């Protein structure tokens, strides 16, 4: 079962555009030392949509080597083409990732039977655990409760990350999936505690790149039954979540990590760094407050 805080990790780049291996190692060591229960690479905040497949494989291989089985490594392998997802998935299996995250196809509006067939074929052709990834505001597709219920019966489809931002969506997935081995995870950092309270088993969190302890403590305090403390840690994310809105994903997140001392570079085009001076100053002040710089 998937549980705890799994970090949706950024992809560190050098100025040349290549993967920054040193920054990758520093970030992973920080995350593991602070108690995350998984590393998820090549998701939305990992810029999967602007990274070529050869680089994805090299990056995933390096992450697997650095993590060295201390926590599971999840890798994004989704795309619009079923065949291409299967091909990439096989390459990810070869480099040793523990599970794959597969986002719904995007651009094309698919019928329920087409979505089922897509995921069924992927699951049948890839001997590895698979996590569904629902993010309708980006893909235009919201996986229905009925479809997720049906997909959850496929043995190696082990969970879903829901980034709809709707707690009712998370609740619907929980209520419609009964298999013990199937987990529902919050992909919206504002809903981590609310999701845990209704039966989610954890979260795949972007803010945990920076605010690792804050995220981990939400889960730890919830498990310990200290709901007031868990709520305090949940609320501690809000000031950071506020400044994330200043630019496209993952511009502010990457800038904030660099300000904290882990230089992860800038996003790949077309996403630009923050340019507004007032926004930049607010980001600097906020990170100083979090890190007591």
PDB file of C-alpha atoms in Angstrom, residues 47-173:
ATOM      1  CA  UNK A  47       8.521  18.962 -16.138  1.00  0.00           C
ATOM      2  CA  UNK A  48       7.919  15.607 -17.806  1.00  0.00           C
ATOM      3  CA  UNK A  49       6.178  17.279 -20.740  1.00  0.00           C
ATOM      4  CA  UNK A  50       9.322  19.151 -21.857  1.00  0.00           C
ATOM      5  CA  UNK A  51      11.925  16.436 -21.320  1.00  0.00           C
ATOM      6  CA  UNK A  52      12.865  14.034 -24.086  1.00  0.00           C
ATOM      7  CA  UNK A  53      12.585  10.317 -23.328  1.00  0.00           C
ATOM      8  CA  UNK A  54      16.320   9.580 -23.414  1.00  0.00           C
ATOM      9  CA  UNK A  55      16.903  12.183 -20.720  1.00  0.00           C
ATOM     10  CA  UNK A  56      13.963  10.834 -18.699  1.00  0.00           C
ATOM     11  CA  UNK A  57      15.551   7.380 -18.644  1.00  0.00           C
ATOM     12  CA  UNK A  58      18.993   8.713 -17.681  1.00  0.00           C
ATOM     13  CA  UNK A  59      17.489  10.827 -14.919  1.00  0.00           C
ATOM     14  CA  UNK A  60      15.378   7.997 -13.529  1.00  0.00           C
ATOM     15  CA  UNK A  61      18.420   5.699 -13.561  1.00  0.00           C
ATOM     16  CA  UNK A  62      20.481   8.222 -11.607  1.00  0.00           C
ATOM     17  CA  UNK A  63      17.684   8.770  -9.077  1.00  0.00           C
ATOM     18  CA  UNK A  64      17.362   5.009  -8.541  1.00  0.00           C
ATOM     19  CA  UNK A  65      21.118   4.805  -7.952  1.00  0.00           C
ATOM     20  CA  UNK A  66      21.141   7.684  -5.470  1.00  0.00           C
ATOM     21  CA  UNK A  67      18.076   6.494  -3.553  1.00  0.00           C
ATOM     22  CA  UNK A  68      19.554   2.989  -3.352  1.00  0.00           C
ATOM     23  CA  UNK A  69      16.314   1.309  -2.174  1.00  0.00           C
ATOM     24  CA  UNK A  70      15.948   3.521   0.908  1.00  0.00           C
ATOM     25  CA  UNK A  71      12.481   4.579  -0.275  1.00  0.00           C
ATOM     26  CA  UNK A  72      10.454   3.623  -3.363  1.00  0.00           C
ATOM     27  CA  UNK A  73      11.066   5.555  -6.592  1.00  0.00           C
ATOM     28  CA  UNK A  74       8.003   6.362  -8.695  1.00  0.00           C
ATOM     29  CA  UNK A  75       8.487   7.623 -12.247  1.00  0.00           C
ATOM     30  CA  UNK A  76       6.054   9.364 -14.554  1.00  0.00           C
ATOM     31  CA  UNK A  77       5.604   7.464 -17.803  1.00  0.00           C
ATOM     32  CA  UNK A  78       2.325   8.866 -19.091  1.00  0.00           C
ATOM     33  CA  UNK A  79       1.562  10.230 -22.519  1.00  0.00           C
ATOM     34  CA  UNK A  80      -1.017  10.368 -25.266  1.00  0.00           C
ATOM     35  CA  UNK A  81       0.063   7.220 -27.087  1.00  0.00           C
ATOM     36  CA  UNK A  82      -0.629   3.880 -25.417  1.00  0.00           C
ATOM     37  CA  UNK A  83       2.233   2.272 -27.326  1.00  0.00           C
ATOM     38  CA  UNK A  84       4.662   5.023 -26.332  1.00  0.00           C
ATOM     39  CA  UNK A  85       3.679   4.749 -22.673  1.00  0.00           C
ATOM     40  CA  UNK A  86       4.344   1.009 -22.781  1.00  0.00           C
ATOM     41  CA  UNK A  87       7.689   1.551 -24.507  1.00  0.00           C
ATOM     42  CA  UNK A  88       8.783   4.180 -21.978  1.00  0.00           C
ATOM     43  CA  UNK A  89       7.468   2.063 -19.132  1.00  0.00           C
ATOM     44  CA  UNK A  90       9.613  -0.886 -20.175  1.00  0.00           C
ATOM     45  CA  UNK A  91      12.670   1.364 -20.211  1.00  0.00           C
ATOM     46  CA  UNK A  92      11.798   2.639 -16.735  1.00  0.00           C
ATOM     47  CA  UNK A  93      11.467  -0.927 -15.472  1.00  0.00           C
ATOM     48  CA  UNK A  94      14.913  -1.697 -16.906  1.00  0.00           C
ATOM     49  CA  UNK A  95      16.561   1.083 -14.874  1.00  0.00           C
ATOM     50  CA  UNK A  96      14.963  -0.122 -11.659  1.00  0.00           C
ATOM     51  CA  UNK A  97      12.107   2.192 -10.677  1.00  0.00           C
ATOM     52  CA  UNK A  98       9.661   0.688  -8.193  1.00  0.00           C
ATOM     53  CA  UNK A  99       6.410   1.918  -9.756  1.00  0.00           C
ATOM     54  CA  UNK A 100       5.078   4.026 -12.609  1.00  0.00           C
ATOM     55  CA  UNK A 101       2.712   6.971 -12.504  1.00  0.00           C
ATOM     56  CA  UNK A 102       0.553   7.228 -15.616  1.00  0.00           C
ATOM     57  CA  UNK A 103      -1.269  10.499 -16.237  1.00  0.00           C
ATOM     58  CA  UNK A 104      -4.427  10.411 -18.312  1.00  0.00           C
ATOM     59  CA  UNK A 105      -3.945  11.231 -21.991  1.00  0.00           C
ATOM     60  CA  UNK A 106      -4.467  14.896 -22.799  1.00  0.00           C
ATOM     61  CA  UNK A 107      -5.566  17.039 -25.777  1.00  0.00           C
ATOM     62  CA  UNK A 108      -8.021  14.364 -26.963  1.00  0.00           C
ATOM     63  CA  UNK A 109     -11.310  13.865 -25.108  1.00  0.00           C
ATOM     64  CA  UNK A 110     -11.574  10.106 -24.634  1.00  0.00           C
ATOM     65  CA  UNK A 111     -14.585   7.906 -23.884  1.00  0.00           C
ATOM     66  CA  UNK A 112     -14.680   5.714 -20.762  1.00  0.00           C
ATOM     67  CA  UNK A 113     -14.060   2.528 -22.747  1.00  0.00           C
ATOM     68  CA  UNK A 114     -11.045   4.113 -24.439  1.00  0.00           C
ATOM     69  CA  UNK A 115      -9.564   5.176 -21.120  1.00  0.00           C
ATOM     70  CA  UNK A 116     -10.136   1.720 -19.662  1.00  0.00           C
ATOM     71  CA  UNK A 117      -8.530   0.071 -22.664  1.00  0.00           C
ATOM     72  CA  UNK A 118      -5.540   2.469 -22.435  1.00  0.00           C
ATOM     73  CA  UNK A 119      -4.814   1.621 -18.816  1.00  0.00           C
ATOM     74  CA  UNK A 120      -5.642  -2.066 -19.172  1.00  0.00           C
ATOM     75  CA  UNK A 121      -3.167  -2.476 -22.038  1.00  0.00           C
ATOM     76  CA  UNK A 122      -0.472  -0.602 -20.098  1.00  0.00           C
ATOM     77  CA  UNK A 123      -1.032  -2.766 -17.016  1.00  0.00           C
ATOM     78  CA  UNK A 124      -1.008  -5.983 -19.042  1.00  0.00           C
ATOM     79  CA  UNK A 125       2.230  -5.104 -20.796  1.00  0.00           C
ATOM     80  CA  UNK A 126       4.182  -3.724 -17.849  1.00  0.00           C
ATOM     81  CA  UNK A 127       5.049  -6.002 -14.943  1.00  0.00           C
ATOM     82  CA  UNK A 128       5.281  -3.206 -12.389  1.00  0.00           C
ATOM     83  CA  UNK A 129       2.906  -1.415  -9.991  1.00  0.00           C
ATOM     84  CA  UNK A 130       1.035   1.466 -11.646  1.00  0.00           C
ATOM     85  CA  UNK A 131      -0.425   4.593 -10.051  1.00  0.00           C
ATOM     86  CA  UNK A 132      -3.170   6.434 -11.943  1.00  0.00           C
ATOM     87  CA  UNK A 133      -2.698  10.211 -12.129  1.00  0.00           C
ATOM     88  CA  UNK A 134      -5.807  12.389 -12.330  1.00  0.00           C
ATOM     89  CA  UNK A 135      -5.265  16.113 -12.984  1.00  0.00           C
ATOM     90  CA  UNK A 136      -8.298  17.286 -14.977  1.00  0.00           C
ATOM     91  CA  UNK A 137      -7.466  21.001 -15.086  1.00  0.00           C
ATOM     92  CA  UNK A 138      -4.339  20.125 -17.095  1.00  0.00           C
ATOM     93  CA  UNK A 139      -5.582  17.206 -19.182  1.00  0.00           C
ATOM     94  CA  UNK A 140      -9.276  17.925 -19.682  1.00  0.00           C
ATOM     95  CA  UNK A 141     -10.106  14.425 -18.409  1.00  0.00           C
ATOM     96  CA  UNK A 142     -11.458  13.624 -14.960  1.00  0.00           C
ATOM     97  CA  UNK A 143     -11.405   9.896 -14.235  1.00  0.00           C
ATOM     98  CA  UNK A 144     -14.880   8.877 -13.089  1.00  0.00           C
ATOM     99  CA  UNK A 145     -15.510   6.986  -9.858  1.00  0.00           C
ATOM    100  CA  UNK A 146     -16.909   4.066 -11.834  1.00  0.00           C
ATOM    101  CA  UNK A 147     -13.869   3.866 -14.102  1.00  0.00           C
ATOM    102  CA  UNK A 148     -11.405   4.023 -11.213  1.00  0.00           C
ATOM    103  CA  UNK A 149     -13.398   1.346  -9.413  1.00  0.00           C
ATOM    104  CA  UNK A 150     -13.115  -0.879 -12.479  1.00  0.00           C
ATOM    105  CA  UNK A 151      -9.403  -0.132 -12.948  1.00  0.00           C
ATOM    106  CA  UNK A 152      -8.667  -0.791  -9.266  1.00  0.00           C
ATOM    107  CA  UNK A 153      -9.561  -4.442  -9.862  1.00  0.00           C
ATOM    108  CA  UNK A 154      -6.506  -4.837 -12.127  1.00  0.00           C
ATOM    109  CA  UNK A 155      -3.906  -6.305  -9.784  1.00  0.00           C
ATOM    110  CA  UNK A 156      -0.932  -4.103 -10.638  1.00  0.00           C
ATOM    111  CA  UNK A 157      -2.890  -0.843 -10.652  1.00  0.00           C
ATOM    112  CA  UNK A 158      -2.239  -0.016  -7.003  1.00  0.00           C
ATOM    113  CA  UNK A 159      -3.510   3.516  -6.492  1.00  0.00           C
ATOM    114  CA  UNK A 160      -4.449   6.934  -7.763  1.00  0.00           C
ATOM    115  CA  UNK A 161      -3.006  10.394  -7.270  1.00  0.00           C
ATOM    116  CA  UNK A 162      -5.842  12.895  -7.450  1.00  0.00           C
ATOM    117  CA  UNK A 163      -4.859  16.481  -8.243  1.00  0.00           C
ATOM    118  CA  UNK A 164      -8.357  17.728  -9.007  1.00  0.00           C
ATOM    119  CA  UNK A 165      -8.310  19.985  -5.949  1.00  0.00           C
ATOM    120  CA  UNK A 166     -11.756  18.651  -5.036  1.00  0.00           C
ATOM    121  CA  UNK A 167     -12.066  16.746  -1.772  1.00  0.00           C
ATOM    122  CA  UNK A 168     -15.324  15.241  -3.047  1.00  0.00           C
ATOM    123  CA  UNK A 169     -13.391  13.694  -5.919  1.00  0.00           C
ATOM    124  CA  UNK A 170     -10.956  12.092  -3.474  1.00  0.00           C
ATOM    125  CA  UNK A 171     -13.863  10.878  -1.351  1.00  0.00           C
ATOM    126  CA  UNK A 172     -15.526   9.355  -4.412  1.00  0.00           C
ATOM    127  CA  UNK A 173     -12.413   7.367  -5.260  1.00  0.00           C
TER     128      UNK A 173
END
